[in-house]
PDB file of C-alpha atoms in Angstrom:
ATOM      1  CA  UNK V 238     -24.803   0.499  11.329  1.00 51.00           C
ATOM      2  CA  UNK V 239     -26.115   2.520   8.475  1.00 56.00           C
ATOM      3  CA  UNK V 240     -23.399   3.413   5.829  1.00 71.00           C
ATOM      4  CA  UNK V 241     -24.252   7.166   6.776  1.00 69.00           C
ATOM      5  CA  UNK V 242     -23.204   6.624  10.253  1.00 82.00           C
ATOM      6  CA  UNK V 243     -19.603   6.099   9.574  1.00 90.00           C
ATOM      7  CA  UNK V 244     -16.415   7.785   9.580  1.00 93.00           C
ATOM      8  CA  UNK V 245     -16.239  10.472   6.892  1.00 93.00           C
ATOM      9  CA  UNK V 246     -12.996   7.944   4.632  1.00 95.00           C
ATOM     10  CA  UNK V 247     -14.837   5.302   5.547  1.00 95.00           C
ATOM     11  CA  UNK V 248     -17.946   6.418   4.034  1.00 93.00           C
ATOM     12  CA  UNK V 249     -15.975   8.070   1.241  1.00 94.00           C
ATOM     13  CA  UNK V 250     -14.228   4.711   0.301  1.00 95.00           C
ATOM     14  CA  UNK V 251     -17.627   3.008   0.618  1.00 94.00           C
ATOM     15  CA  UNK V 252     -18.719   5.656  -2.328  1.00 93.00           C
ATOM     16  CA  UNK V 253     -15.158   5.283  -4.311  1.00 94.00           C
ATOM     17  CA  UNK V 254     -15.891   1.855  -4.795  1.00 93.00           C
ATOM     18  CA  UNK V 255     -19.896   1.939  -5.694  1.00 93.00           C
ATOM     19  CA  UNK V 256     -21.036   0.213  -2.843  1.00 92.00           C
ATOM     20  CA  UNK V 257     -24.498   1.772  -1.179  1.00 90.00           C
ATOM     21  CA  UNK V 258     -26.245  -0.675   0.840  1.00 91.00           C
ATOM     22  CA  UNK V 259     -25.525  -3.101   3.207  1.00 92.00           C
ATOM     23  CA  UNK V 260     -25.781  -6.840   2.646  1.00 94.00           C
ATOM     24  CA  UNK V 261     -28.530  -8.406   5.024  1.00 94.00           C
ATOM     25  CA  UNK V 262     -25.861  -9.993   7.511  1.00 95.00           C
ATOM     26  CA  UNK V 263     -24.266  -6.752   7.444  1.00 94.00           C
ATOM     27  CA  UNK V 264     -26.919  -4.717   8.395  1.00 92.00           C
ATOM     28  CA  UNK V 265     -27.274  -6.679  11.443  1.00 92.00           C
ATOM     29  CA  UNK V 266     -24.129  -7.021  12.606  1.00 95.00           C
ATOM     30  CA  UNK V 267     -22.492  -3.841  12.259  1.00 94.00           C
ATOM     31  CA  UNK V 268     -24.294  -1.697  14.294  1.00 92.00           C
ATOM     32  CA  UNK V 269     -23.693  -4.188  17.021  1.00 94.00           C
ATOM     33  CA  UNK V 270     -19.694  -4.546  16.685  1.00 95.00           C
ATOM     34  CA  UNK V 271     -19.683  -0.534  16.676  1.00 93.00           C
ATOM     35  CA  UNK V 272     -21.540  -0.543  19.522  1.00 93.00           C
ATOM     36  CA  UNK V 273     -18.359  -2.625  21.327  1.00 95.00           C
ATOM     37  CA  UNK V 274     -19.696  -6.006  21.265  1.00 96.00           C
ATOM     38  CA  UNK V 275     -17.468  -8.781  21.083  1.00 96.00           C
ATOM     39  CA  UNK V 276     -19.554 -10.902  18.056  1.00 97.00           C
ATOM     40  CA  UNK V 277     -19.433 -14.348  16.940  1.00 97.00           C
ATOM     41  CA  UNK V 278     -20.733 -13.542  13.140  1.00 97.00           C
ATOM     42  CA  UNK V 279     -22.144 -16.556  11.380  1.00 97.00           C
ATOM     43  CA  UNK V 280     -23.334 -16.534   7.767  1.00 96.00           C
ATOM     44  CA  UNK V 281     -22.725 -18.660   5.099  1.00 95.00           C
ATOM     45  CA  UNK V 282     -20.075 -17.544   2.310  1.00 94.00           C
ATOM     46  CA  UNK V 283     -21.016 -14.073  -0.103  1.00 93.00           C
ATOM     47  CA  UNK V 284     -22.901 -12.861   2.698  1.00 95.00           C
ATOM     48  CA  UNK V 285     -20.177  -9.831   3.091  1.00 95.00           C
ATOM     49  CA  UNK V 286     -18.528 -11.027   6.518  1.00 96.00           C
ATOM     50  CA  UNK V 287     -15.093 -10.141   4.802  1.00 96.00           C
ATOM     51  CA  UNK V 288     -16.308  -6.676   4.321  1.00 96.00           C
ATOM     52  CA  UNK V 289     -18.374  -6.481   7.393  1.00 96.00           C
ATOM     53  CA  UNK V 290     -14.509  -7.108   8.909  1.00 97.00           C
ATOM     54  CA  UNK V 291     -13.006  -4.713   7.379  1.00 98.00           C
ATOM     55  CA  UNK V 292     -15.517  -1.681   8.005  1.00 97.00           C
ATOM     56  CA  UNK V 293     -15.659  -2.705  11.287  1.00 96.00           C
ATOM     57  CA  UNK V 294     -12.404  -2.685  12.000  1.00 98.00           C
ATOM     58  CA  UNK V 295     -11.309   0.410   9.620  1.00 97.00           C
ATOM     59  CA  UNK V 296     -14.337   2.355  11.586  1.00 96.00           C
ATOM     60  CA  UNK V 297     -12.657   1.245  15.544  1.00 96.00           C
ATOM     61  CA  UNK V 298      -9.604   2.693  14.446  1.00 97.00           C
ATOM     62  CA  UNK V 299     -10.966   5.823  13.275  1.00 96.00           C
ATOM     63  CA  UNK V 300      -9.686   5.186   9.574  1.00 97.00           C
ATOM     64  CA  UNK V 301      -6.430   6.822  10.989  1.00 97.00           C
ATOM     65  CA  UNK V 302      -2.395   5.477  12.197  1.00 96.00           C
ATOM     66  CA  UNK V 303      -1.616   5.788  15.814  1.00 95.00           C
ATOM     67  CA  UNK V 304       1.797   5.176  17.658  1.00 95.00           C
ATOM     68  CA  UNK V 305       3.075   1.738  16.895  1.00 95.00           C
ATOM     69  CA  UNK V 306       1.320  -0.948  18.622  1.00 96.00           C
ATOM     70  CA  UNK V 307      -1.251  -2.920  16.716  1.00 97.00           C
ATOM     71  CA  UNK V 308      -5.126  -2.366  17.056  1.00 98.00           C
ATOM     72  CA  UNK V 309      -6.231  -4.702  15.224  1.00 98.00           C
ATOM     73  CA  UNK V 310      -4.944  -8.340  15.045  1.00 98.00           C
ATOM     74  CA  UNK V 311      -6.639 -10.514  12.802  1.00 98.00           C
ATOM     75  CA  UNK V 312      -5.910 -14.364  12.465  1.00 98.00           C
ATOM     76  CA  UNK V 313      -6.552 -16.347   9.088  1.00 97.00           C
ATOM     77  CA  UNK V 314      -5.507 -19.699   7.857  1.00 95.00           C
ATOM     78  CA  UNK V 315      -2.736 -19.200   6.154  1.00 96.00           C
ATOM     79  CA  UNK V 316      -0.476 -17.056   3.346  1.00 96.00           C
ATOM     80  CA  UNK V 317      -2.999 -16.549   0.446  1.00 97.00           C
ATOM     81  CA  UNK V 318      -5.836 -15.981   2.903  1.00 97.00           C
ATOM     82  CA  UNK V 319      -3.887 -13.225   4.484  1.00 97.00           C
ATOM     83  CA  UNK V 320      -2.678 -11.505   1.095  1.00 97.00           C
ATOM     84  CA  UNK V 321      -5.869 -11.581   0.201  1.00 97.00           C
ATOM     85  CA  UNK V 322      -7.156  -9.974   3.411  1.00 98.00           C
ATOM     86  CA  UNK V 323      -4.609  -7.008   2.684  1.00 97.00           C
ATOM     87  CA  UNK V 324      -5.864  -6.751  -0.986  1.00 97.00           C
ATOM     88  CA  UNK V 325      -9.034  -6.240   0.587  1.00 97.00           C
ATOM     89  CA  UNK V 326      -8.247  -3.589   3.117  1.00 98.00           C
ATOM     90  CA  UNK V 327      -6.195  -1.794   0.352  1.00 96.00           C
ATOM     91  CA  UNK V 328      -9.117  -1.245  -1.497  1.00 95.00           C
ATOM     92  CA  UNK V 329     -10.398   0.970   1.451  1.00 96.00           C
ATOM     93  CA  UNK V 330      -7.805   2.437   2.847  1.00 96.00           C
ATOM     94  CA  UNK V 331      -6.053   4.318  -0.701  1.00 88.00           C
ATOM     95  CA  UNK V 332      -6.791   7.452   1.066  1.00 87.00           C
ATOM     96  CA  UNK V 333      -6.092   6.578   4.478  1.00 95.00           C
ATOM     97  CA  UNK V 334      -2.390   6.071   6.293  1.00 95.00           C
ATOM     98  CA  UNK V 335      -3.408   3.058   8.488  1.00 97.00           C
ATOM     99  CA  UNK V 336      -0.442   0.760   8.212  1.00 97.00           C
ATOM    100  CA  UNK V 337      -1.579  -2.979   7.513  1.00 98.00           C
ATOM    101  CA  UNK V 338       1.263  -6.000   7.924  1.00 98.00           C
ATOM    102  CA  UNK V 339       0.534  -9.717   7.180  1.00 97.00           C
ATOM    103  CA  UNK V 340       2.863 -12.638   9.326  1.00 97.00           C
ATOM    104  CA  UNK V 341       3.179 -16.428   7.629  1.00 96.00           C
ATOM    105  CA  UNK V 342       5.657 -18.683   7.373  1.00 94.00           C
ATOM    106  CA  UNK V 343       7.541 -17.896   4.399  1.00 90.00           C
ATOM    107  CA  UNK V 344       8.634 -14.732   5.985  1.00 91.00           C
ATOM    108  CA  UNK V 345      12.078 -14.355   8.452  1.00 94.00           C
ATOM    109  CA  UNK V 346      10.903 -14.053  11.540  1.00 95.00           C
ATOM    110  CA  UNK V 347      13.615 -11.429  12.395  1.00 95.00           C
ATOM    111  CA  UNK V 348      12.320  -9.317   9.464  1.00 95.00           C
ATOM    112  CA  UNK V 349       8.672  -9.771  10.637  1.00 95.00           C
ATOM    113  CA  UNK V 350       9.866  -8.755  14.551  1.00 95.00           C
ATOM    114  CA  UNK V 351      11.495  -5.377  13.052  1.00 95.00           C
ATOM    115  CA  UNK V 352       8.821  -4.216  10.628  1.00 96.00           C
ATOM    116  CA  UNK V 353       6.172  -5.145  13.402  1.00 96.00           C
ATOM    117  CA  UNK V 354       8.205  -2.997  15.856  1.00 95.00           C
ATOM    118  CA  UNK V 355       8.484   0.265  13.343  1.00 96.00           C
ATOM    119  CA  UNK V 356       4.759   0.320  13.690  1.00 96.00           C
ATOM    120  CA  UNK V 357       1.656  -0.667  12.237  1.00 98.00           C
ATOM    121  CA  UNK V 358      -1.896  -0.646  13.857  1.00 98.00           C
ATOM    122  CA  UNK V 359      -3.539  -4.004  11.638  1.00 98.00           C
ATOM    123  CA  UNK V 360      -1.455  -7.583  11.843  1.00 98.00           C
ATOM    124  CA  UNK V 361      -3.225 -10.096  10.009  1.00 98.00           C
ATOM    125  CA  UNK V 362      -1.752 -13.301  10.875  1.00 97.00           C
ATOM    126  CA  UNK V 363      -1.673 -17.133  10.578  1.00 97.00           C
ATOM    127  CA  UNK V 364      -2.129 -18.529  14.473  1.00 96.00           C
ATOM    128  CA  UNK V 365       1.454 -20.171  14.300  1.00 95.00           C
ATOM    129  CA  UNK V 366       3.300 -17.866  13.100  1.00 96.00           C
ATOM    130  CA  UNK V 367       1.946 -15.465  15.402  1.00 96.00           C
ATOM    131  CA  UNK V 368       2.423 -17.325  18.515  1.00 95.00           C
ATOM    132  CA  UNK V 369       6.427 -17.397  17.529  1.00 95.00           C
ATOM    133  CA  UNK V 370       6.453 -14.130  17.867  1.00 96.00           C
ATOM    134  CA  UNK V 371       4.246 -12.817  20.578  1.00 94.00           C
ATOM    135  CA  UNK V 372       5.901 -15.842  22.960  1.00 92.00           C
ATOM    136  CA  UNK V 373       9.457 -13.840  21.597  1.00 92.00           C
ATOM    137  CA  UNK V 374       8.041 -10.658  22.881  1.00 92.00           C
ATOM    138  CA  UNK V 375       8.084  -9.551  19.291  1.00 93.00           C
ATOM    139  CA  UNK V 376       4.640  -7.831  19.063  1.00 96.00           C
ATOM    140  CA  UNK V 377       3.091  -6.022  21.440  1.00 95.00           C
ATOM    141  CA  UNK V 378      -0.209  -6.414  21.918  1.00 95.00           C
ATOM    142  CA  UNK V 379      -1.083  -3.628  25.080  1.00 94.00           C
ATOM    143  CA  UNK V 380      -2.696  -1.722  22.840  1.00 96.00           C
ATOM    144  CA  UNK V 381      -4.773  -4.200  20.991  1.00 97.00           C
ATOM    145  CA  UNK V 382      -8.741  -2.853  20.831  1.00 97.00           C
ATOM    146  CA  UNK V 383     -10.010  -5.682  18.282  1.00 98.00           C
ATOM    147  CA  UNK V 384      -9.039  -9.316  18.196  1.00 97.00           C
ATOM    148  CA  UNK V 385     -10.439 -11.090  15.281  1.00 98.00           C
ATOM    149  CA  UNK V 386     -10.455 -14.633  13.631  1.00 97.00           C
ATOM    150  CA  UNK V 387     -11.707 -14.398   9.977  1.00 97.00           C
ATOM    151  CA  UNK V 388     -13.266 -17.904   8.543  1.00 95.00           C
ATOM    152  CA  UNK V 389     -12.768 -19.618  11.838  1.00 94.00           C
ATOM    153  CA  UNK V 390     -13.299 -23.072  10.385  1.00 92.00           C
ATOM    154  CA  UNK V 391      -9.823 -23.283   9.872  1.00 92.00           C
ATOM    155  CA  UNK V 392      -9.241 -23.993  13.435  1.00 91.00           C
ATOM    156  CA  UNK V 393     -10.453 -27.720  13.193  1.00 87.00           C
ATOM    157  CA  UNK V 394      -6.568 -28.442  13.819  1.00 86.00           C
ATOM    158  CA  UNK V 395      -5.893 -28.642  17.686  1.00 88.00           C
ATOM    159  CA  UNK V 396      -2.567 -26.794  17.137  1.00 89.00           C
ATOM    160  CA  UNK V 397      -3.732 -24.134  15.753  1.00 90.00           C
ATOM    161  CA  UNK V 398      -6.733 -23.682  17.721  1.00 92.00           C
ATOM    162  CA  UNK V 399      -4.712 -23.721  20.781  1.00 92.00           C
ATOM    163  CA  UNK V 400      -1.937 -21.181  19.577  1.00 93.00           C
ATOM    164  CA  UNK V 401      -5.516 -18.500  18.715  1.00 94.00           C
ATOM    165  CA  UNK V 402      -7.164 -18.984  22.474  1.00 92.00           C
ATOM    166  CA  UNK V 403      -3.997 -18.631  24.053  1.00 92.00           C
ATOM    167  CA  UNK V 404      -3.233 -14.971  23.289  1.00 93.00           C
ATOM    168  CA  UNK V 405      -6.377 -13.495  24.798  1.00 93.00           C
ATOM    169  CA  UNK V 406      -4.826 -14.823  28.410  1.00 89.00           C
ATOM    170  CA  UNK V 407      -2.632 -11.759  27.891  1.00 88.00           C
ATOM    171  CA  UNK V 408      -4.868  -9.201  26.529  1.00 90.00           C
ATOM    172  CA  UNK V 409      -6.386  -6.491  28.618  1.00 85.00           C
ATOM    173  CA  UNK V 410     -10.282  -5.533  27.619  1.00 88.00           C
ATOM    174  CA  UNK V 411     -10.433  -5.874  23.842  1.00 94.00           C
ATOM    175  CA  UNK V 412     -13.243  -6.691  21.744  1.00 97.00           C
ATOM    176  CA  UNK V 413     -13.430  -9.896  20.013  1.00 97.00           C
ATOM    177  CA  UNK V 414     -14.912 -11.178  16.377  1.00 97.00           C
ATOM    178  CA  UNK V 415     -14.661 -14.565  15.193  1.00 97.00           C
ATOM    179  CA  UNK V 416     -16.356 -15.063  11.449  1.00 97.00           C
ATOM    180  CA  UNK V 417     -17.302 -18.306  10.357  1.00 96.00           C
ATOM    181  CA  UNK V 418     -20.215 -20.432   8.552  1.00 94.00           C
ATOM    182  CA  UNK V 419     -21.403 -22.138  11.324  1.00 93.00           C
ATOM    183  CA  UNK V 420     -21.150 -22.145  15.084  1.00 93.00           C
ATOM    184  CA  UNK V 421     -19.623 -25.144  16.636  1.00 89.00           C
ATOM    185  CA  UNK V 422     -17.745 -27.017  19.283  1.00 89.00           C
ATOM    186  CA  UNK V 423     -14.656 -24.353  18.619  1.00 88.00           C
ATOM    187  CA  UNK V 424     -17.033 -21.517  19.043  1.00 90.00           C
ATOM    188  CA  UNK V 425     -18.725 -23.223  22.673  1.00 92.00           C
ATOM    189  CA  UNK V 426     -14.634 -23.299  23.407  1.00 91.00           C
ATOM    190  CA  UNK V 427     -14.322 -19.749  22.996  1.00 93.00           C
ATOM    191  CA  UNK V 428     -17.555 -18.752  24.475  1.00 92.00           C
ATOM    192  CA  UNK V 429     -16.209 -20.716  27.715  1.00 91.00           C
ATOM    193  CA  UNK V 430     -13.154 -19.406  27.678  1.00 88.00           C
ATOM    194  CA  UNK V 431     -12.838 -15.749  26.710  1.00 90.00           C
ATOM    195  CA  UNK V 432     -16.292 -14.777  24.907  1.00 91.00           C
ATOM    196  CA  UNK V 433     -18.637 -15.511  27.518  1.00 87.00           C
ATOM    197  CA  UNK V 434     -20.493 -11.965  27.253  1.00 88.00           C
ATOM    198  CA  UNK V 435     -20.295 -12.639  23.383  1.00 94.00           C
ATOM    199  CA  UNK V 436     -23.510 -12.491  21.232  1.00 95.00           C
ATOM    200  CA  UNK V 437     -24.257 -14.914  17.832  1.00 96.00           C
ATOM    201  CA  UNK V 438     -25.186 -12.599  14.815  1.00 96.00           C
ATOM    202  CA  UNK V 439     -26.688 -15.000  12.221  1.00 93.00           C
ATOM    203  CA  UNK V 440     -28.205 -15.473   8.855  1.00 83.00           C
TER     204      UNK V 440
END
């Protein structure tokens, strides 16, 4: 995906904050996630997946809020990784009113259930944490265009693993993304399970 065949914010927060060209890995896998493939994107670290996530998914929801259900639900390892997610889709959005909300641990799970219900269109969440609430019926995911697992190599633990592949059992068509360094056993898991028609971007 060139950066001048992008939503109009998009391309304007792309401008705000100096950055013209696309990173290698980028270049190749962008075009292909806008086209609506479901991606497993493999590059090693500083290649700009984290960005390449966040255009991505900023440019599926049309840089733009709509009704309440989540879009976008992206799974990380844990608190600081999904602060620092937000930080990063802050920088992009200044202009925009897309509505992000990040679910750990630390948080009351009541609290999280409410805000999650008064709308938002990106959850970025750790797998546990999200599983408590989806199997409380406190999310609803009907809605849900983009499922996404940044830095996947976090799912070495069985527990977690098992509490990411079990959600897309209730999803309806949705496009999947799963970032990591290197493709492995997890990834062949996936692939059997729910990404069958999924293609390997690499660097």
């Amino acid at each position: 995906m060139s950066f001048k065949k992008i939503h109009p914010e998009l391309k304007e927060a792309l401008e705000r904050l100096k950055i013209t060209e696309p990173l290698p890995f980028q270049k190749n896998v962008l075009s292909k996630i806008k086209g609506g493939a479901s991606i497993f994107g493999i590059a090693p670290k500083g290649s700009g997946k984290t960005t390449a996530l966040v255009m991505s998914t900023l440019q599926k929801l049309n840089c733009a809020a709509f009704e309440d259900s989540p879009r976008a639900l992206i799974f990380v390892k844990d608190k600081q990784a999904a602060l620092d997610l937000e930080q990063e889709f802050n920088r992009f959005i200044f202009r925009m009113d897309l509505r992000v909300y990040c679910a750990y641990e630390e948080q009351n799970i009541e609290d999280q259930r409410d805000d999650i219900y008064d709308g938002v269109d990106i959850v970025i969440a750790t797998p546990k944490r999200l599983s408590k609430i989806f199997y409380s019926n406190g999310i609803n995911l009907g809605q849900l265009q983009l499922f996404i697992v940044e830095d996947a190599e976090f799912l070495i633990k069985p527990n977690l693993f098992s509490d990411v592949i079990r959600i897309p059992e209730s999803l309806n068509k949705c496009q999947y993304l799963i970032f990591a360094t290197k493709f492995d056993a997890r990834m062949e898991r996936m692939q059997d399970s729910f990404m069958s028609a999924a293609q390997i971007v690499s660097l």
